[in-house]
Tab-separated table of C-alpha atoms and ligand atoms in Angstrom:
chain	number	residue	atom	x	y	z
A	38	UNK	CA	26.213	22.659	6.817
A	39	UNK	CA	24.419	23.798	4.005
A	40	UNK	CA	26.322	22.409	0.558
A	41	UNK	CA	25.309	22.435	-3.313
A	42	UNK	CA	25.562	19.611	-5.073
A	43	UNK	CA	26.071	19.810	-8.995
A	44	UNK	CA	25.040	17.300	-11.692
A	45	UNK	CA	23.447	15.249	-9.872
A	46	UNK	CA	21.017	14.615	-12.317
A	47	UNK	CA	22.156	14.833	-15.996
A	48	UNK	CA	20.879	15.989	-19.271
A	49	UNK	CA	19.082	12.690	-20.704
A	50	UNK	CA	17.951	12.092	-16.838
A	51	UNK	CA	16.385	15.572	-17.216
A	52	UNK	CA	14.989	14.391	-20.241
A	53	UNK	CA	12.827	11.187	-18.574
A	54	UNK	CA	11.997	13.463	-15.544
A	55	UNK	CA	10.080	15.840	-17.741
A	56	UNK	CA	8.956	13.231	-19.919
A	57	UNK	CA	7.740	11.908	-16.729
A	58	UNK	CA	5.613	14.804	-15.625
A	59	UNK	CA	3.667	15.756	-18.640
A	60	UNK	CA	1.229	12.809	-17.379
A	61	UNK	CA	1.823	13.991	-13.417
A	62	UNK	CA	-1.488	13.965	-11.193
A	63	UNK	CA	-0.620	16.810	-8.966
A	64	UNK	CA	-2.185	16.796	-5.718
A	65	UNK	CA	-2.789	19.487	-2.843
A	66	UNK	CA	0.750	19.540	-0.732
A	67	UNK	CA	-0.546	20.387	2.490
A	68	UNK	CA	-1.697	16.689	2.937
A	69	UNK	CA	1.662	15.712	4.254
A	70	UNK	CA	2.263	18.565	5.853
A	71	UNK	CA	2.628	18.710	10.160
A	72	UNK	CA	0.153	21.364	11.771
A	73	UNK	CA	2.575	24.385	11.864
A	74	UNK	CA	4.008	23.930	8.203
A	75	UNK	CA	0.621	23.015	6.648
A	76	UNK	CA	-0.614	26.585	7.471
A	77	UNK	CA	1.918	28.168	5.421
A	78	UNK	CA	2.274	25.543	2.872
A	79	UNK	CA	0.547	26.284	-0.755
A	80	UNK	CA	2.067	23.966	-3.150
A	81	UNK	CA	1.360	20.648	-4.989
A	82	UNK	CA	2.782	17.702	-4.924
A	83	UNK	CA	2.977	13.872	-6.667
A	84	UNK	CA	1.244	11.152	-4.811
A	85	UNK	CA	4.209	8.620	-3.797
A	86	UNK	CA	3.103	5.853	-5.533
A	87	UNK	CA	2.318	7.344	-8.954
A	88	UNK	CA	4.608	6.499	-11.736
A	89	UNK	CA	5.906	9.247	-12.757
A	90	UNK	CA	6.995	9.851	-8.964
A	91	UNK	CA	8.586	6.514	-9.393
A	92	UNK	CA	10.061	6.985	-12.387
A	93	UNK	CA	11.757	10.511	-11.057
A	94	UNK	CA	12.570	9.176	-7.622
A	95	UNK	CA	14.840	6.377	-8.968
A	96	UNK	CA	16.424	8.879	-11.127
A	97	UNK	CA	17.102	11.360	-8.045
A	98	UNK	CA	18.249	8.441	-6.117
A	99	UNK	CA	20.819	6.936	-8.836
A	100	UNK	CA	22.084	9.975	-8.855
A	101	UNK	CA	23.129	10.860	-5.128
A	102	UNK	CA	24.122	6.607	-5.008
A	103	UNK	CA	26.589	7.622	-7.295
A	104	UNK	CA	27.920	11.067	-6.038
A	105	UNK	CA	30.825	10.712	-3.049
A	106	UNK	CA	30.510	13.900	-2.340
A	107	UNK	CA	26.802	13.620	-1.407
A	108	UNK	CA	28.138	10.479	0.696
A	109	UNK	CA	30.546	12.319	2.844
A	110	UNK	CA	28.568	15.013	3.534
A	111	UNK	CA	25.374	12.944	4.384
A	112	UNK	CA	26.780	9.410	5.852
A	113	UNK	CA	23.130	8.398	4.722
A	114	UNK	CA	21.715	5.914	7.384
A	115	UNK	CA	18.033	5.785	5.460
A	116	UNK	CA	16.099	7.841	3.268
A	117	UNK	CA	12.511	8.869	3.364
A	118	UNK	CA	10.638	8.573	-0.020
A	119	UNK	CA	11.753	11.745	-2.126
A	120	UNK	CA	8.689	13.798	-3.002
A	121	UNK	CA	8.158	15.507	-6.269
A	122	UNK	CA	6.898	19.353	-5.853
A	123	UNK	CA	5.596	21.978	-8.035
A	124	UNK	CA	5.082	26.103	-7.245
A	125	UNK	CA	3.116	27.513	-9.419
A	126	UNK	CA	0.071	29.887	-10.108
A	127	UNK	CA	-1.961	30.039	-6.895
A	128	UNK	CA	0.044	27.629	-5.111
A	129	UNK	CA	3.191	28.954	-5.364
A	130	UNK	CA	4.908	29.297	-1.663
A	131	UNK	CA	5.987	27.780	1.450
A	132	UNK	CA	6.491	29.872	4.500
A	133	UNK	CA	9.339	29.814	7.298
A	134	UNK	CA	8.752	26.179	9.172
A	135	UNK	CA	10.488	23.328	10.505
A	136	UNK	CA	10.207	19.901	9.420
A	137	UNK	CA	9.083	17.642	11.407
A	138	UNK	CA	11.679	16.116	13.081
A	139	UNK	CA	10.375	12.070	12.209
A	140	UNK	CA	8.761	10.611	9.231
A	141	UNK	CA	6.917	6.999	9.119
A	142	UNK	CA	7.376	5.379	6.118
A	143	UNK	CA	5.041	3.245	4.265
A	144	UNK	CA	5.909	-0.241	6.368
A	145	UNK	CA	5.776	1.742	9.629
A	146	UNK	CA	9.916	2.465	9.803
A	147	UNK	CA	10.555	5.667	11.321
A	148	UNK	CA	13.410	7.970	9.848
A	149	UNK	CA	15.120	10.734	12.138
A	150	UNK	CA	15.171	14.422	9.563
A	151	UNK	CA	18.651	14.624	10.283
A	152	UNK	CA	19.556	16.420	6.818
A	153	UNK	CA	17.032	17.863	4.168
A	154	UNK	CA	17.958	17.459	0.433
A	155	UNK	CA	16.535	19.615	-2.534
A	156	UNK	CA	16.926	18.538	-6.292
A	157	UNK	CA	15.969	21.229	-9.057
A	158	UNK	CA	14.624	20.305	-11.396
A	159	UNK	CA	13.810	23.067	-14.133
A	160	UNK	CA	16.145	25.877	-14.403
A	161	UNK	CA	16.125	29.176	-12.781
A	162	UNK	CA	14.885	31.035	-16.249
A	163	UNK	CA	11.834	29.132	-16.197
A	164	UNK	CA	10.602	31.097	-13.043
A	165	UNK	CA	10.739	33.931	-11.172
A	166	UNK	CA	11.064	33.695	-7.037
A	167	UNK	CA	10.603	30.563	-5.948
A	168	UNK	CA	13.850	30.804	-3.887
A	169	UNK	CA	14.743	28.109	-0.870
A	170	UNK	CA	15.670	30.036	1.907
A	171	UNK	CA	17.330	28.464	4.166
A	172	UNK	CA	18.671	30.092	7.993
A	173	UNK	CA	21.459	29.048	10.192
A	174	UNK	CA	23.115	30.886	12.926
A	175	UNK	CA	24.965	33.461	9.878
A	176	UNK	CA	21.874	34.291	8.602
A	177	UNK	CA	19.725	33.844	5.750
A	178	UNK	CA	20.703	31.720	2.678
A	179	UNK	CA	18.951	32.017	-0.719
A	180	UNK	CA	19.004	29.029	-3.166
A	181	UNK	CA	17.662	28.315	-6.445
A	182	UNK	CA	20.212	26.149	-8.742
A	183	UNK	CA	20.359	24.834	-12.490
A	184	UNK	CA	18.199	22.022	-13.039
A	185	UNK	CA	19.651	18.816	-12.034
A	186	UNK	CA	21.540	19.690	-9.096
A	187	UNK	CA	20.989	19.469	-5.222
A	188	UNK	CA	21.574	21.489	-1.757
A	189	UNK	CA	21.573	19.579	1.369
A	190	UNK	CA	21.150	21.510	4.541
A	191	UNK	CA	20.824	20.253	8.245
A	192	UNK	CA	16.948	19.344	9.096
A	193	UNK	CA	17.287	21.766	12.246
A	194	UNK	CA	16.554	24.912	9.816
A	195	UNK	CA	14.279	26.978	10.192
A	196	UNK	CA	13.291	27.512	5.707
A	197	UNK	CA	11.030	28.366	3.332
A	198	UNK	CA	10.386	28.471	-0.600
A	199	UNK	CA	9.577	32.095	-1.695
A	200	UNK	CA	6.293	32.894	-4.015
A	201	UNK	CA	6.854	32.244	-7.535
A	202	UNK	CA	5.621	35.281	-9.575
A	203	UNK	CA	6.289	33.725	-13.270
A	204	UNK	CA	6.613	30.102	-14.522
A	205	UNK	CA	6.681	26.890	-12.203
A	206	UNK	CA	9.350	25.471	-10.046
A	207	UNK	CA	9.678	22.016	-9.945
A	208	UNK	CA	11.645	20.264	-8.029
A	209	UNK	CA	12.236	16.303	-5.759
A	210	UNK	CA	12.827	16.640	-1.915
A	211	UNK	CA	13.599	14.392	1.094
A	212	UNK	CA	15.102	13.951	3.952
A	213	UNK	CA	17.891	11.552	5.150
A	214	UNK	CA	18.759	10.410	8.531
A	215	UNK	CA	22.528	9.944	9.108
A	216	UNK	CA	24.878	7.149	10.959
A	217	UNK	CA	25.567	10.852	12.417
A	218	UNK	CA	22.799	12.446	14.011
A	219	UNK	CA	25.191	15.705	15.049
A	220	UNK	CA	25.543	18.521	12.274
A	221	UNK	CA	28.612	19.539	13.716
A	222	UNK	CA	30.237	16.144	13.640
A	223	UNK	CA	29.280	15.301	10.066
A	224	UNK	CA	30.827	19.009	8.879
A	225	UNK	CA	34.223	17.832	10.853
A	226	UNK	CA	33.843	14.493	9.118
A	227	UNK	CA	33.129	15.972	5.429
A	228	UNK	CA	36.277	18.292	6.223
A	229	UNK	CA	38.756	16.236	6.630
A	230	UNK	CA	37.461	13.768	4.353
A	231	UNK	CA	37.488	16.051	1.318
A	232	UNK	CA	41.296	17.650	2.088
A	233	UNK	CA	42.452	13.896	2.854
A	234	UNK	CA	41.159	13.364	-1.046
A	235	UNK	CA	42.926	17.009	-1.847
A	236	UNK	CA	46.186	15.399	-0.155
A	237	UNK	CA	46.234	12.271	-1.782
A	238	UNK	CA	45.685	14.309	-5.061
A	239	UNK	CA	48.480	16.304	-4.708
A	240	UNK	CA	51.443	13.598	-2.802
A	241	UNK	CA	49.913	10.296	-3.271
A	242	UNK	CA	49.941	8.356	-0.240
A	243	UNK	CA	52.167	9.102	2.463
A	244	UNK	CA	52.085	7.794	6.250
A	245	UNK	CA	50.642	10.877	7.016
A	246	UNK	CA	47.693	10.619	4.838
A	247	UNK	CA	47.082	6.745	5.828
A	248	UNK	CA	47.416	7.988	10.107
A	249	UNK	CA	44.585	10.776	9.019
A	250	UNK	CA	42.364	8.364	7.156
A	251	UNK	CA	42.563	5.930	10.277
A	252	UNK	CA	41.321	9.443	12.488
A	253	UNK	CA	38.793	9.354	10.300
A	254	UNK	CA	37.620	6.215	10.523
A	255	UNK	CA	38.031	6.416	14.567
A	256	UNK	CA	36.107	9.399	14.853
A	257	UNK	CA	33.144	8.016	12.617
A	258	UNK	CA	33.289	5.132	14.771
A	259	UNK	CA	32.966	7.669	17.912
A	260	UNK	CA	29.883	9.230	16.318
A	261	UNK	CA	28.052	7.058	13.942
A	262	UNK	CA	25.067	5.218	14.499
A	263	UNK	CA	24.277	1.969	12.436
B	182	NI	NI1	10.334	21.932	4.736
């Protein structure tokens, strides 16, 4: 499931995140790289213990706490340390790869790439290119978004981040695992979870919308993980 997430970040965080990077010391991307995707990755990134990736990653991660939407969709189980990026100049691309499919983090936890999340942030009229493209089994999908809001798609993708020509795309990344490791089952999940808040919108609460929620719940309890 590939889904866009608006606002996650707003104006006045936009405002700290840029304040942020004017002191950023950018370092060569490939470094955290896997063998296959450091040969076609040319980009730069933020050490993770830097402050201004602190000081943007805390931002980032305020902001999806605090979105429901990003919730359903992910059922977040952990998160691996967002990453700052920048694509610029002569680094400027990231061919087609896969992520690799576990990341260590810092105290030796391991965390399954179930989903893959994106947050812009600069807008698209800063640069040209500089797209995320992103295939599933209906093809290609190209993404770039207004600074400040997110795409999650499932870590199984096969993606890439198209050269940019003009300007500099900047932008935080990570990946989550989920309670539920299936794509499938977290799209079924999201589904009925977002028309059960559509229903409740529209009639209130009705034994009909209480039965669904407890499907819900029995089905998460089928697939999740904890
Ligand atoms: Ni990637």
């Amino acid at each position: 499931m590939l889904l866009t997430l608006p606002d996650i970040l707003s104006q006045e965080d936009l405002r700290k995140v840029h304040q942020a990077l004017t002191k950023a010391p950018w370092t060569d991307g490939g470094e955290s790289a896997g063998t296959q995707a450091r040969a076609v990755k040319n980009n730069l990134q933020l050490p993770h213990d830097c402050a201004a990736a602190q000081t943007i990653r805390a931002h980032v991660l305020r902001g999806l706490d605090s979105s429901p939407r990003f919730f359903s969709a992910v059922l977040p189980l952990k998160v691996f340390t967002p990453r700052i990026n920048r694509y610029a100049g002569e680094t400027n691309a990231y061919g087609n790869h896969i992520d690799n499919a576990v990341r260590v983090l810092p105290g030796g936890q391991r965390v399954r790439t179930d989903v893959s999340c994106t947050v812009f942030l600069n807008d698209p009229t800063d640069y040209d290119g500089g797209e995320l493209v992103v295939a599933d089994t209906y093809g290609e999908h190209s993404v770039k978004l207004p600074a400040g809001h997110a795409v999650i798609y499932p870590g199984t993708s096969l993606h890439q981040v198209k050269p940019v020509t003009r300007g500099e795309r900047l932008a935080c990344f990570f990946w989550v695992q989920s309670m539920v490791r299936s794509d499938e089952h977290r799209r079924i999940l999201f589904d009925l979870d977002m028309n059960l808040l559509a229903l409740r919108q529209r009639h209130g609460e009705t034994a009909e919308s209480t039965a669904l929620t407890g499907t819900y719940h029995n089905l998460l309890r089928q697939w999740a993980d904890t």
